[in-house]
Structure formats: structure tokens, C-alpha cells
């Protein structure tokens, strides 16, 4: 049985790998990738997701920025991740 999946992420190294694993797994049907601010701004995260999807030539999976509702008033991307 194939599991449909919408992946919501902030593509850095870890989420880039998650996208590629989802694409490669025959038990997963990646339906979309939505992006949020996290390690980077939402604009950079969205660009990263599109770049990751383009590496294996995936054109059938849409990627978009998630809605902008926030838990806090000011987003603060990580300056450094240790």
C-alpha cells in the first residue's frame, strides 16, 4: 500500500535528505512539499525545496511556501546550527 505524503519542512541538510528519501521510496507518494521558516527564511527554504526536487528531475511534485500564520510575531531564522 502506498502512503500519500505532504512534507512540511524548512529544507536544510536534514530536510533535503527527507525529500530525497520520500521521492525514492516506492511505499510513499510524495504529493507536495510545503516550506516554512526555520534554519532560513521561508523564501530561501522554498527555493531550497525546489532545488532539491530538481536534482533527481522531479517535476510532478509541487512545492510552495506554507501559509504565513505565525506562533510568534517575529520570525527568527537560526544564525548557526550546531
Coordinates of C-alpha atoms in Angstrom, one line a residue:
X1 CA 0.0 0.0 0.0
X2 CA 1.3 3.4 -1.0
X3 CA 1.1 6.2 1.6
X4 CA 0.3 9.7 0.3
X5 CA 2.6 12.3 1.9
X6 CA 2.7 16.1 2.0
X7 CA 6.0 17.1 3.5
X8 CA 6.1 20.3 5.5
X9 CA 9.7 21.4 6.2
X10 CA 12.4 24.0 6.3
X11 CA 14.9 22.4 3.8
X12 CA 18.4 22.4 5.1
X13 CA 20.6 19.3 5.0
X14 CA 18.2 17.1 7.1
X15 CA 15.0 18.0 5.3
X16 CA 16.7 17.9 1.9
X17 CA 17.5 14.3 2.7
X18 CA 13.9 13.7 3.8
X19 CA 12.6 15.0 0.5
X20 CA 15.0 12.7 -1.5
X21 CA 14.2 9.7 0.6
X22 CA 10.4 10.3 0.2
X23 CA 10.9 10.6 -3.6
X24 CA 12.9 7.3 -3.7
X25 CA 10.7 5.2 -1.5
X26 CA 8.2 3.2 -3.6
X27 CA 5.9 3.0 -0.5
X28 CA 5.5 6.8 -0.5
X29 CA 3.6 9.0 -2.9
X30 CA 5.0 12.5 -2.3
X31 CA 2.1 14.8 -3.2
X32 CA 3.6 18.2 -2.3
X33 CA 6.3 19.9 -0.3
X34 CA 5.4 22.9 1.8
X35 CA 8.0 25.1 3.3
X36 CA 8.3 27.2 6.5
X37 CA 10.9 29.5 8.0
X38 CA 13.3 27.6 10.3
X39 CA 17.0 27.4 9.6
X40 CA 16.4 30.0 6.9
X41 CA 13.7 32.4 5.8
X42 CA 10.6 30.9 4.1
X43 CA 11.8 32.3 0.7
X44 CA 15.1 30.6 1.0
X45 CA 13.5 27.4 2.3
X46 CA 11.1 27.3 -0.7
X47 CA 14.0 27.9 -3.1
X48 CA 15.9 25.1 -1.4
X49 CA 13.0 22.7 -1.7
X50 CA 12.7 23.4 -5.4
X51 CA 16.4 22.9 -6.0
X52 CA 16.3 19.6 -4.1
X53 CA 13.3 18.4 -6.2
X54 CA 15.1 19.4 -9.4
X55 CA 18.2 17.3 -8.6
X56 CA 16.6 14.0 -9.5
X57 CA 14.4 15.7 -12.1
X58 CA 11.2 15.6 -10.1
X59 CA 8.7 18.0 -11.8
X60 CA 5.4 16.4 -10.7
X61 CA 5.7 17.4 -7.0
X62 CA 4.6 21.0 -6.3
X63 CA 6.5 23.0 -3.7
X64 CA 5.1 26.1 -2.1
X65 CA 5.5 28.3 0.9
X66 CA 3.1 27.3 3.7
X67 CA 0.6 29.9 4.9
X68 CA 2.2 32.7 6.9
X69 CA 0.3 32.3 10.2
X70 CA 2.9 32.5 12.9
X71 CA 3.2 31.4 16.5
X72 CA 5.2 34.5 17.3
X73 CA 5.2 38.0 15.9
X74 CA 8.8 38.0 14.5
X75 CA 10.4 35.1 12.7
X76 CA 14.0 34.5 13.7
X77 CA 15.9 32.2 11.4
X78 CA 18.8 30.3 13.0
X79 CA 22.1 32.1 12.6
X80 CA 24.0 29.0 13.4
X81 CA 23.1 25.4 13.8
X82 CA 25.4 23.3 16.0

